[in-house]
PDB file of N, CA and C in Angstrom:
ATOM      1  N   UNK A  10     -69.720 -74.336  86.868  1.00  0.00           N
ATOM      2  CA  UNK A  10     -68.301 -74.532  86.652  1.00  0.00           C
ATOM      3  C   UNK A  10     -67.494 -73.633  87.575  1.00  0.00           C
ATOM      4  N   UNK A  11     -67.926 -72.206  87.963  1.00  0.00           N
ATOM      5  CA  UNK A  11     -67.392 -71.324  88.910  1.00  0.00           C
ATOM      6  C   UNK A  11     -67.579 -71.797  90.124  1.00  0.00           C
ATOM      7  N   UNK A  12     -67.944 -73.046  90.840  1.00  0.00           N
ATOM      8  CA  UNK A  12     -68.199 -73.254  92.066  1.00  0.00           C
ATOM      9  C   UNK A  12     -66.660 -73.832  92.664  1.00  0.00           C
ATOM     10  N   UNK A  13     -66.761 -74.244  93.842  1.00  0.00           N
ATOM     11  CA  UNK A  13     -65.404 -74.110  94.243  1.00  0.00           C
ATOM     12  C   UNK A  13     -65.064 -76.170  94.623  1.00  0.00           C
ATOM     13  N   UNK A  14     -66.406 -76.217  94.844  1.00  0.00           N
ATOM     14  CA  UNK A  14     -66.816 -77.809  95.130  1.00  0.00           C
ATOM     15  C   UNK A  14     -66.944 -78.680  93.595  1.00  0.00           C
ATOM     16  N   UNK A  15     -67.004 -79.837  93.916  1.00  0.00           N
ATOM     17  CA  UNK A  15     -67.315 -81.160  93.153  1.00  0.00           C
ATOM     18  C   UNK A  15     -68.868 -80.280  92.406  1.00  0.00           C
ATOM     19  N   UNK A  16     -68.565 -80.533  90.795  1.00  0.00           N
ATOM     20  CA  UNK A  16     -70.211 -80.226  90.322  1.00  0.00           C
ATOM     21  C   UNK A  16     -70.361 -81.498  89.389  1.00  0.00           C
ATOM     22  N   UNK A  17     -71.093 -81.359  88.951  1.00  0.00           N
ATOM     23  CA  UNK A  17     -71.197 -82.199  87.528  1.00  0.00           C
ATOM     24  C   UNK A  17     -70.721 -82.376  86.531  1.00  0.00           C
ATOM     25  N   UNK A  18     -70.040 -81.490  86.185  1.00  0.00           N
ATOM     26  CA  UNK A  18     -68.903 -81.254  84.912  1.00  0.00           C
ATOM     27  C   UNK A  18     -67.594 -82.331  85.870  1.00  0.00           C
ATOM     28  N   UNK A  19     -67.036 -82.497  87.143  1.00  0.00           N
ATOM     29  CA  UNK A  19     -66.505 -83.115  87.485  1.00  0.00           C
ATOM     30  C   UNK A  19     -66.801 -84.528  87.720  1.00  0.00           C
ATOM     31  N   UNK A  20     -68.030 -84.987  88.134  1.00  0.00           N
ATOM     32  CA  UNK A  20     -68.431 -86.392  88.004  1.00  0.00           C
ATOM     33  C   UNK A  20     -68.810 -86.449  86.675  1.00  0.00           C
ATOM     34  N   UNK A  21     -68.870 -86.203  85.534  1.00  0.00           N
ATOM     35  CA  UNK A  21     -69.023 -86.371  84.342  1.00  0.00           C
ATOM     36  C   UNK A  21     -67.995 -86.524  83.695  1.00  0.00           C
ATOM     37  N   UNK A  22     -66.806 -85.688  84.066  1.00  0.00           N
ATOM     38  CA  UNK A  22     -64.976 -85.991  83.666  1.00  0.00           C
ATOM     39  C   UNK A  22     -64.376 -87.381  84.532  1.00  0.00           C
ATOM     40  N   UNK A  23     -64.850 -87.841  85.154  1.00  0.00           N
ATOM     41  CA  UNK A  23     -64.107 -88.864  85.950  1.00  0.00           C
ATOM     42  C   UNK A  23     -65.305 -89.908  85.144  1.00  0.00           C
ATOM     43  N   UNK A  24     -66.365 -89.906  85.201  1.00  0.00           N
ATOM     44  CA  UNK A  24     -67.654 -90.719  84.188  1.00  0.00           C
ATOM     45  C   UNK A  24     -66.843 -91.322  83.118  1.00  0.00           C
ATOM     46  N   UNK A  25     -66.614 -90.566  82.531  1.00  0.00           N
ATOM     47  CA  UNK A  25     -65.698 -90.634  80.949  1.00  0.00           C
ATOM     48  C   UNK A  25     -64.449 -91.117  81.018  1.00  0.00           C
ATOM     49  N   UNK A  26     -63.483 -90.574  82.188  1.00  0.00           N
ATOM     50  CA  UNK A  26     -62.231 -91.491  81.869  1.00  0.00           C
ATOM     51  C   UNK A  26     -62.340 -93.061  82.509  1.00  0.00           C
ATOM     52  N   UNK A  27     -63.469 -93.495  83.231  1.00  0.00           N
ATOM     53  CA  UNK A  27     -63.379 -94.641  83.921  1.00  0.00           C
ATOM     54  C   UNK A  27     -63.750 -95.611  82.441  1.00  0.00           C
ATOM     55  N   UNK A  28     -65.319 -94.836  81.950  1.00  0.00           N
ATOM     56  CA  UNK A  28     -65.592 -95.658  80.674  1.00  0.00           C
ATOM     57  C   UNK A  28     -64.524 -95.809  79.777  1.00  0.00           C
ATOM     58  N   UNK A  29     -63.620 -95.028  79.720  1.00  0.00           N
ATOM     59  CA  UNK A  29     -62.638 -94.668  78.254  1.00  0.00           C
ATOM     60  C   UNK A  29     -61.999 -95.871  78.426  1.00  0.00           C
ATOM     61  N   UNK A  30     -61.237 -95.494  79.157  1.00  0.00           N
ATOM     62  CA  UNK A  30     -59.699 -96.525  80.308  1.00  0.00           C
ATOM     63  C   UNK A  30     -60.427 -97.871  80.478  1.00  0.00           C
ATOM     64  N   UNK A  31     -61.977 -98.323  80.593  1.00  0.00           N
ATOM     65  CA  UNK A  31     -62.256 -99.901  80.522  1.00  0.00           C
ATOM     66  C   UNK A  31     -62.255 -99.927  79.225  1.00  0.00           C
ATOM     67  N   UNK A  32     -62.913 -99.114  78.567  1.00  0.00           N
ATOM     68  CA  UNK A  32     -63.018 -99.902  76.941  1.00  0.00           C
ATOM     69  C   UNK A  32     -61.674 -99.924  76.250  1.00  0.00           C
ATOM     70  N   UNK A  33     -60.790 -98.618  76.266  1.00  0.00           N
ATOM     71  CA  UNK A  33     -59.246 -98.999  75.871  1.00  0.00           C
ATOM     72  C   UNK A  33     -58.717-100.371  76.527  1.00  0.00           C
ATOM     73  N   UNK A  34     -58.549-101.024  77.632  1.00  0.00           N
ATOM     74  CA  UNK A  34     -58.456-102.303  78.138  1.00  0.00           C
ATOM     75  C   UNK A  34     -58.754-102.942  77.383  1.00  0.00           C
ATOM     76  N   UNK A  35     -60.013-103.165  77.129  1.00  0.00           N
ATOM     77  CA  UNK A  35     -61.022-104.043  76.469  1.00  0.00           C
ATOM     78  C   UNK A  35     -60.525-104.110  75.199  1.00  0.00           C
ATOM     79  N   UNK A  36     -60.092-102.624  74.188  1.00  0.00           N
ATOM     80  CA  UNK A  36     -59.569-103.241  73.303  1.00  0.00           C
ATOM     81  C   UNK A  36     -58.150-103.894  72.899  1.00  0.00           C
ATOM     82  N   UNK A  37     -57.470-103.542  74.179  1.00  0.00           N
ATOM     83  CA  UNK A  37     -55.866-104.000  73.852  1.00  0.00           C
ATOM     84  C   UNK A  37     -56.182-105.368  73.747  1.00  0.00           C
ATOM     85  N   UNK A  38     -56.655-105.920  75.103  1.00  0.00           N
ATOM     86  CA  UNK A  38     -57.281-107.616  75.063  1.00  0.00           C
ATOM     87  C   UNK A  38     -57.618-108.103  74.245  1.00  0.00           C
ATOM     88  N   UNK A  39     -58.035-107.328  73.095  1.00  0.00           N
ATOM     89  CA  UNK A  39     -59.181-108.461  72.140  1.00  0.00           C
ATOM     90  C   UNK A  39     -58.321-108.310  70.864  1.00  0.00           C
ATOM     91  N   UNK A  40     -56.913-107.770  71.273  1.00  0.00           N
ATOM     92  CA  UNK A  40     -56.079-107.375  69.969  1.00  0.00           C
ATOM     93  C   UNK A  40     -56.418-106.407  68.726  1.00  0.00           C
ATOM     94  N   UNK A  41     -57.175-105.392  69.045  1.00  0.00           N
ATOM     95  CA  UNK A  41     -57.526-104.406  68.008  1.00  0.00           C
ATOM     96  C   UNK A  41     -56.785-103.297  68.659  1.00  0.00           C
ATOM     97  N   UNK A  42     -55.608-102.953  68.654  1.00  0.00           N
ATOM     98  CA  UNK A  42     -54.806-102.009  69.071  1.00  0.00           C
ATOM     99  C   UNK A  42     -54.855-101.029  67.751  1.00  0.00           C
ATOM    100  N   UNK A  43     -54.916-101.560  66.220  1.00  0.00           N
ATOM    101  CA  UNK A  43     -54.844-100.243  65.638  1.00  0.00           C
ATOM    102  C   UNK A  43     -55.712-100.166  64.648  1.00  0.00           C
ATOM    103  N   UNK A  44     -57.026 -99.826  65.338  1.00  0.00           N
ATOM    104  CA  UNK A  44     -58.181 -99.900  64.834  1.00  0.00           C
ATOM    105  C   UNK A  44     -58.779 -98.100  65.315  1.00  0.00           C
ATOM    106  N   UNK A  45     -59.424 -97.336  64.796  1.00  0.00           N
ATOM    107  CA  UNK A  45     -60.288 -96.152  64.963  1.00  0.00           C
ATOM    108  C   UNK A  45     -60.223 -96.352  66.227  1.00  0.00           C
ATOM    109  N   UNK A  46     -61.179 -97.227  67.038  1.00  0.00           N
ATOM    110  CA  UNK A  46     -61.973 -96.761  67.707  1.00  0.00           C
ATOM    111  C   UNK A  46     -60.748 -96.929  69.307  1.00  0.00           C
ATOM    112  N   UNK A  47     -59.820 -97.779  68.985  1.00  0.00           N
ATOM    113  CA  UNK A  47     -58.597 -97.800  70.005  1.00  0.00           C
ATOM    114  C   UNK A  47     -57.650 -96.676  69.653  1.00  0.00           C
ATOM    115  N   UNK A  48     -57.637 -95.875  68.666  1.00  0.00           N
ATOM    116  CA  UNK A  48     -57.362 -94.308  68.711  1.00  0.00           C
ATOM    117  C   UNK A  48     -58.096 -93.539  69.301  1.00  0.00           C
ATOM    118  N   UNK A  49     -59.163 -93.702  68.408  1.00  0.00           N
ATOM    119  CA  UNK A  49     -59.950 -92.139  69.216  1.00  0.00           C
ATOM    120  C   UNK A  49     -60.322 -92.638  70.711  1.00  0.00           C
ATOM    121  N   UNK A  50     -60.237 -94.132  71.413  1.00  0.00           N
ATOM    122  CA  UNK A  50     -60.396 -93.832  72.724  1.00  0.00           C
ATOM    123  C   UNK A  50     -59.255 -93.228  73.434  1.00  0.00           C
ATOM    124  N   UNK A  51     -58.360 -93.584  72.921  1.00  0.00           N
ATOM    125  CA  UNK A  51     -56.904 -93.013  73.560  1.00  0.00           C
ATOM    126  C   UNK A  51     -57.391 -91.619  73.342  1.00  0.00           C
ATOM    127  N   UNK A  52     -57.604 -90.535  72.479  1.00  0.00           N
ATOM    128  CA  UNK A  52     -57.533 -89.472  72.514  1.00  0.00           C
ATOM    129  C   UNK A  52     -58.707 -88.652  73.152  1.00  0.00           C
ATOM    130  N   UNK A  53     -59.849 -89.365  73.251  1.00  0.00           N
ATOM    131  CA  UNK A  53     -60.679 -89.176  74.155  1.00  0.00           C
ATOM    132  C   UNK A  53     -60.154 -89.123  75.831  1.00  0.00           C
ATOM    133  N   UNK A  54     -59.747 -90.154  76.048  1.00  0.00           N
ATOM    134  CA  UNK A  54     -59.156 -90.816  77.726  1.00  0.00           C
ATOM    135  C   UNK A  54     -58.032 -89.265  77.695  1.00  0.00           C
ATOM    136  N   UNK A  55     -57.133 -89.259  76.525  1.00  0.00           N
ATOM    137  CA  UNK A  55     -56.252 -87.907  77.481  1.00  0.00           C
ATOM    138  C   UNK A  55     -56.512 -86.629  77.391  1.00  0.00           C
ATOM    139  N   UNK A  56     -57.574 -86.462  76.506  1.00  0.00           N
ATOM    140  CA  UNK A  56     -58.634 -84.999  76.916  1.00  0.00           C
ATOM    141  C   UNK A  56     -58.899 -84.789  77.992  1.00  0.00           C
ATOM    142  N   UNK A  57     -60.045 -85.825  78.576  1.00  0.00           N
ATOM    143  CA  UNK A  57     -60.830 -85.934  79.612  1.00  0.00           C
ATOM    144  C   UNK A  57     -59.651 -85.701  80.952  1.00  0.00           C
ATOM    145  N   UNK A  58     -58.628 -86.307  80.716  1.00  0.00           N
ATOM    146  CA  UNK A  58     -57.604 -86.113  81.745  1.00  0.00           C
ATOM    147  C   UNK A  58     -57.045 -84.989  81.609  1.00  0.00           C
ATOM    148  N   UNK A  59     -57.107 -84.266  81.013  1.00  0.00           N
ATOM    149  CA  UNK A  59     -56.028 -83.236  80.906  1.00  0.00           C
ATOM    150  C   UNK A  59     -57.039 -82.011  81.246  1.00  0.00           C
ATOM    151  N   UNK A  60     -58.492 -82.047  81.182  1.00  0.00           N
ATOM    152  CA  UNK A  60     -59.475 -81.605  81.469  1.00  0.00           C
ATOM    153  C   UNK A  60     -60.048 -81.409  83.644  1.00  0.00           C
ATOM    154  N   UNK A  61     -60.026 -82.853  83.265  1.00  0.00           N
ATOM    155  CA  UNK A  61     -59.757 -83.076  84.625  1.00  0.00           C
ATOM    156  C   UNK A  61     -58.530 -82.004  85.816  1.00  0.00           C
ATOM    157  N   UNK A  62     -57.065 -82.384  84.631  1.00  0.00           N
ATOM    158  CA  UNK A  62     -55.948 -81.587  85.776  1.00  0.00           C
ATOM    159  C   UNK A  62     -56.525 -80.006  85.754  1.00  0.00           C
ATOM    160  N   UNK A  63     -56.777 -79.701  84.747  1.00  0.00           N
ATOM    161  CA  UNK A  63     -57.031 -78.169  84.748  1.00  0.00           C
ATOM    162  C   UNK A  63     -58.361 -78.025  86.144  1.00  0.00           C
ATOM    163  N   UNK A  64     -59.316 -78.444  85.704  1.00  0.00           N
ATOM    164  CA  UNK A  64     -60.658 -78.384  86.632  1.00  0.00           C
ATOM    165  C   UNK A  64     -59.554 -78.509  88.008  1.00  0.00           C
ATOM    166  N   UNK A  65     -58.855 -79.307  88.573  1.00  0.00           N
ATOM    167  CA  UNK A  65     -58.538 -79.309  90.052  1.00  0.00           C
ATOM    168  C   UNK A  65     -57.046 -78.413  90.323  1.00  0.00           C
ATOM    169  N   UNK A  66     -56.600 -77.901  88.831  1.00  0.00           N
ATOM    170  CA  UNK A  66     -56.040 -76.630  89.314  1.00  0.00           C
ATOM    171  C   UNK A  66     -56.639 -75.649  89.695  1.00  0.00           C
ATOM    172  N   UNK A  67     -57.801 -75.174  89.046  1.00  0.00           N
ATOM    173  CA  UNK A  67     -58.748 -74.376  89.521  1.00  0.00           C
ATOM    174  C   UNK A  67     -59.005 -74.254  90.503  1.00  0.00           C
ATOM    175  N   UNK A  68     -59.719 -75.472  90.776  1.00  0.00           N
ATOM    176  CA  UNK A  68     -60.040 -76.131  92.211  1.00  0.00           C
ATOM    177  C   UNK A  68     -59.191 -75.297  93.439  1.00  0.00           C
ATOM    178  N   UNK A  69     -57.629 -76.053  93.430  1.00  0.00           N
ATOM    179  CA  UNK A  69     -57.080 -75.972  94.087  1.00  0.00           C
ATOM    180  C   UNK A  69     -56.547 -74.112  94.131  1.00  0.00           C
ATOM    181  N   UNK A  70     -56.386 -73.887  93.573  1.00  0.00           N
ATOM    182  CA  UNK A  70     -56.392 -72.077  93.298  1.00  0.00           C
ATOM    183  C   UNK A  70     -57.110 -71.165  93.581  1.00  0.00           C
ATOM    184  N   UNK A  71     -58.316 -71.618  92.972  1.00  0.00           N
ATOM    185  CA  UNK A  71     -60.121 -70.612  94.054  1.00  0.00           C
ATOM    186  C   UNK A  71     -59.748 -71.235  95.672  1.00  0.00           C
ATOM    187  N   UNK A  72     -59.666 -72.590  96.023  1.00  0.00           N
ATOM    188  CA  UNK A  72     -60.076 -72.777  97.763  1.00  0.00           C
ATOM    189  C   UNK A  72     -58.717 -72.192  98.235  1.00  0.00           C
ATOM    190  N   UNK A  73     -57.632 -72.560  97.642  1.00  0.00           N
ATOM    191  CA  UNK A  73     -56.103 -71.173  98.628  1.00  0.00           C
ATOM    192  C   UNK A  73     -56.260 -69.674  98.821  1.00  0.00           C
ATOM    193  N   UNK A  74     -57.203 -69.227  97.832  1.00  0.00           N
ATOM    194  CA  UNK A  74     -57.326 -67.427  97.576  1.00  0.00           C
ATOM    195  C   UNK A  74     -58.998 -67.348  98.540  1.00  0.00           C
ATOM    196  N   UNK A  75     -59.626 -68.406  98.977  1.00  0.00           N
ATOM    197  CA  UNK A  75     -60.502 -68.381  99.869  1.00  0.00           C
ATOM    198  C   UNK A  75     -60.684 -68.615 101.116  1.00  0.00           C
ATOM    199  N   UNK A  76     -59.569 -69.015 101.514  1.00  0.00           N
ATOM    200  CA  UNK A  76     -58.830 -69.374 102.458  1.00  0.00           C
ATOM    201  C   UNK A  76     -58.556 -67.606 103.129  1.00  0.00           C
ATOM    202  N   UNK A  77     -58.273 -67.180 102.699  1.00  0.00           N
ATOM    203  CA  UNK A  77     -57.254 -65.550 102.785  1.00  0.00           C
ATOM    204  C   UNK A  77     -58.310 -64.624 103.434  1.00  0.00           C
ATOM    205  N   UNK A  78     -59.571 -64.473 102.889  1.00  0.00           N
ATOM    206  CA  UNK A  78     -60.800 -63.682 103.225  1.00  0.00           C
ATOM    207  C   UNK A  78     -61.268 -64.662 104.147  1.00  0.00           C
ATOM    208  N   UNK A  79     -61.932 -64.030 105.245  1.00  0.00           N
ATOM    209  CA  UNK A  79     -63.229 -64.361 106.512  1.00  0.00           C
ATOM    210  C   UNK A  79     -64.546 -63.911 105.556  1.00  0.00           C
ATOM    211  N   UNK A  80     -65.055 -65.096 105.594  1.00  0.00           N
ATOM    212  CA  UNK A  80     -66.760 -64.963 105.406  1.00  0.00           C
ATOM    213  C   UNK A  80     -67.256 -65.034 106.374  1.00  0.00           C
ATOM    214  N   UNK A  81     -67.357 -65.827 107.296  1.00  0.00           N
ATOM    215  CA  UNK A  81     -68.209 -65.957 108.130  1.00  0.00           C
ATOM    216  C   UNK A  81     -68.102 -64.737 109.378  1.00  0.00           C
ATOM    217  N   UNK A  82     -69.499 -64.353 109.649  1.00  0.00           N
ATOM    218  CA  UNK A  82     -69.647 -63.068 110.640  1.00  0.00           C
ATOM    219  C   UNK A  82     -70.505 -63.184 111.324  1.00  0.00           C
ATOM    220  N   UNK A  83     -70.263 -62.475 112.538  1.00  0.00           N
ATOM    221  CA  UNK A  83     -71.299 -62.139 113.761  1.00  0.00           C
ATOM    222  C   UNK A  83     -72.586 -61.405 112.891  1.00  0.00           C
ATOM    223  N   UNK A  84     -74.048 -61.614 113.366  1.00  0.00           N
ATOM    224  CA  UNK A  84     -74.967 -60.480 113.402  1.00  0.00           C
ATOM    225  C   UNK A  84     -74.433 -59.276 113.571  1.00  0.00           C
ATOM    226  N   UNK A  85     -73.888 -59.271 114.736  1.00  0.00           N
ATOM    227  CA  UNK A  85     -73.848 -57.990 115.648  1.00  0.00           C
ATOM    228  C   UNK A  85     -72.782 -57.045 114.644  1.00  0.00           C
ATOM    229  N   UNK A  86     -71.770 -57.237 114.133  1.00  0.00           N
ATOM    230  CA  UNK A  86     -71.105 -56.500 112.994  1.00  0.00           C
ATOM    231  C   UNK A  86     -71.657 -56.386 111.669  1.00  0.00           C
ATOM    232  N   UNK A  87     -72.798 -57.150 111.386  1.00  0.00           N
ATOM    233  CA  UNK A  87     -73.242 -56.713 109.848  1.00  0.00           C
ATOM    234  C   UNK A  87     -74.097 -55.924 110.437  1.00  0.00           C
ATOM    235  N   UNK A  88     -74.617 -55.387 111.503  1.00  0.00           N
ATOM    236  CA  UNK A  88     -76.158 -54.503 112.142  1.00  0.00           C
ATOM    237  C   UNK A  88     -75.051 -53.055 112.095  1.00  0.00           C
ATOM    238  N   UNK A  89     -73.577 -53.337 112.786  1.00  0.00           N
ATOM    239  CA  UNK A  89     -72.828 -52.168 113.167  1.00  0.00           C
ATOM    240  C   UNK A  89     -72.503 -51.928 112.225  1.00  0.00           C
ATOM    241  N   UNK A  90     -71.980 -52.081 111.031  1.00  0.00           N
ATOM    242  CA  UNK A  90     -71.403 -52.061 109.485  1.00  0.00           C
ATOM    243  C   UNK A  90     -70.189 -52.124 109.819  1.00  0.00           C
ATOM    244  N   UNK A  91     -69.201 -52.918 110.347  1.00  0.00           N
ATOM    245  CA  UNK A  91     -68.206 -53.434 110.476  1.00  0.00           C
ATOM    246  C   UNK A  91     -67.620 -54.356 108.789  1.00  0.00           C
ATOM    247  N   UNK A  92     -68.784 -54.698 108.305  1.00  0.00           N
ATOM    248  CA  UNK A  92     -67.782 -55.483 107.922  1.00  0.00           C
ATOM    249  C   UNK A  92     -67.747 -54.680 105.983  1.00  0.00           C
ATOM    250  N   UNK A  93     -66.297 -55.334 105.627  1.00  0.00           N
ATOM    251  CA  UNK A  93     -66.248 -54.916 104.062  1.00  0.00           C
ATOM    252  C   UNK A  93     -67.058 -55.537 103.051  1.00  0.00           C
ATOM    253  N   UNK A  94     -66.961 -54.326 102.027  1.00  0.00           N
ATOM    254  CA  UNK A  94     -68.030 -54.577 101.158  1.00  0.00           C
ATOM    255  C   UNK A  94     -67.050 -55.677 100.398  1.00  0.00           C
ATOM    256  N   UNK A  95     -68.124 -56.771  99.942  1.00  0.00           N
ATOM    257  CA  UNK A  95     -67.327 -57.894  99.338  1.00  0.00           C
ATOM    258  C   UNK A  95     -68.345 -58.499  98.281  1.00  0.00           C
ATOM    259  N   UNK A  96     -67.503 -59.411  97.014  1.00  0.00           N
ATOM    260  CA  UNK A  96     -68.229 -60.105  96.313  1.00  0.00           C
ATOM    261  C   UNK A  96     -68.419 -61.592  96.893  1.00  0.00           C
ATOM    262  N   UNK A  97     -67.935 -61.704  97.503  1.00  0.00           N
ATOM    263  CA  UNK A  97     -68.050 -62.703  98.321  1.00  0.00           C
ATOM    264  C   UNK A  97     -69.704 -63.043  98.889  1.00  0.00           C
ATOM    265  N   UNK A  98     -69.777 -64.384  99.371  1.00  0.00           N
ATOM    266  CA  UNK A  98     -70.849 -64.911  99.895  1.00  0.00           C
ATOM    267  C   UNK A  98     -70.939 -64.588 101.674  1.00  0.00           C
ATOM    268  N   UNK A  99     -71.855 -64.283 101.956  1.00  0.00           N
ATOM    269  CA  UNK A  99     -71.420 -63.729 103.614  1.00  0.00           C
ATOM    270  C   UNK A  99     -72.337 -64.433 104.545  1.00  0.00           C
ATOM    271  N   UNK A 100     -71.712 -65.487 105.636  1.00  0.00           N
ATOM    272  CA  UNK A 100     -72.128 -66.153 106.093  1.00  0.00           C
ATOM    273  C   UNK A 100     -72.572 -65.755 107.431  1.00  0.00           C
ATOM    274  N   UNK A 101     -73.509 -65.913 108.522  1.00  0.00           N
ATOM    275  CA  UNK A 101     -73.918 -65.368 109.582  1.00  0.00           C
ATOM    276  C   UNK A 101     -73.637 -66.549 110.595  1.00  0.00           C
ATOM    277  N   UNK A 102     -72.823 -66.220 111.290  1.00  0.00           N
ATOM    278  CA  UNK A 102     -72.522 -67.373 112.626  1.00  0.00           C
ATOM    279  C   UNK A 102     -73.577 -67.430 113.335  1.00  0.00           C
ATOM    280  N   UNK A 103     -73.945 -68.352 114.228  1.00  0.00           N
ATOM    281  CA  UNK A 103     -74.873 -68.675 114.752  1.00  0.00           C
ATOM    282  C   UNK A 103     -74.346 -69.247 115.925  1.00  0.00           C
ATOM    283  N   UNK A 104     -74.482 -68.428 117.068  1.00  0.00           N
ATOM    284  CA  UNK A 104     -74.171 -68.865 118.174  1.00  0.00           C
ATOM    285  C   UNK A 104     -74.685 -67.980 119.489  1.00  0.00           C
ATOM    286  N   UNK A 105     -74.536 -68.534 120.662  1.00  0.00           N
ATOM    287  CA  UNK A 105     -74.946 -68.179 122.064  1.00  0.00           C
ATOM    288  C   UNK A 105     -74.516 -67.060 122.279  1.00  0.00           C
ATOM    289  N   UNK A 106     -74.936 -65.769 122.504  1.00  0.00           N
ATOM    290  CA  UNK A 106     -74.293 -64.376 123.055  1.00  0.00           C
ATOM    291  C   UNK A 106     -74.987 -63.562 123.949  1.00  0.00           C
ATOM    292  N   UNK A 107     -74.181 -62.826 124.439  1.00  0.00           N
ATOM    293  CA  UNK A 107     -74.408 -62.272 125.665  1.00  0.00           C
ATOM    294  C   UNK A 107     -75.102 -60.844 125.646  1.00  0.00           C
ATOM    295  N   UNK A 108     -75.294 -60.362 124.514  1.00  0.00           N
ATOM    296  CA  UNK A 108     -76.605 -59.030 123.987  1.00  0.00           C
ATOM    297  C   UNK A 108     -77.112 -59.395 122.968  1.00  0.00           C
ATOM    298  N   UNK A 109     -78.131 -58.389 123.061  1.00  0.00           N
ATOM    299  CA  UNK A 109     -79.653 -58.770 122.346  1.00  0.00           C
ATOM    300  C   UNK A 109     -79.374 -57.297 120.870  1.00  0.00           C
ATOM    301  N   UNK A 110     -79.940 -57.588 119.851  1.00  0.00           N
ATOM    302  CA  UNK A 110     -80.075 -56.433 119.125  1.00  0.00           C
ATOM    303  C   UNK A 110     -81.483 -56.338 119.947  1.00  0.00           C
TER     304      UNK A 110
END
């Protein structure tokens, strides 16, 4: 749930409102509008949504405040101790250079 990407708890919230939202359809059509189960889908369908907005506030709140910090680093500065101590994940660039450790 702390990840910053699409997990399973998110394809499992979109799972649920697609099923909810066809079977609420399904029951307006067949005229059982005030029956249990065309309640509790309604109240199911705006959980799951309201579940949903929160999850991609998150979303959107962790990737802006990750945005701000550099992860990604040269070798050559994690060997020199250049870089800050972080909780962060620390990524090693990988590229063509012109000295050798």
């Amino acid at each position: 749930i702390k990840l910053h990407s699409i997990n399973t708890l998110d394809m499992l919230l979109i799972a649920v409102s697609i099923i909810t939202s066809s079977y609420y359809i399904y029951l307006f059509f067949m005229n059982q509008g005030n029956t249990w189960k065309y309640k509790l889908t309604l109240c199911v369908f705006i959980i799951t949504i309201i579940s949903l907005i929160i999850r991609l506030i998150y979303v959107n709140k962790s990737i802006n405040n990750s945005h701000n910090t550099e992860t990604v680093v040269d070798l050559r500065d994690l060997y020199e101790g250049k870089i800050k101590k972080t909780d962060r994940l620390v990524i090693l660039e990988d590229q063509a250079v012109n000295y050798d450790l």
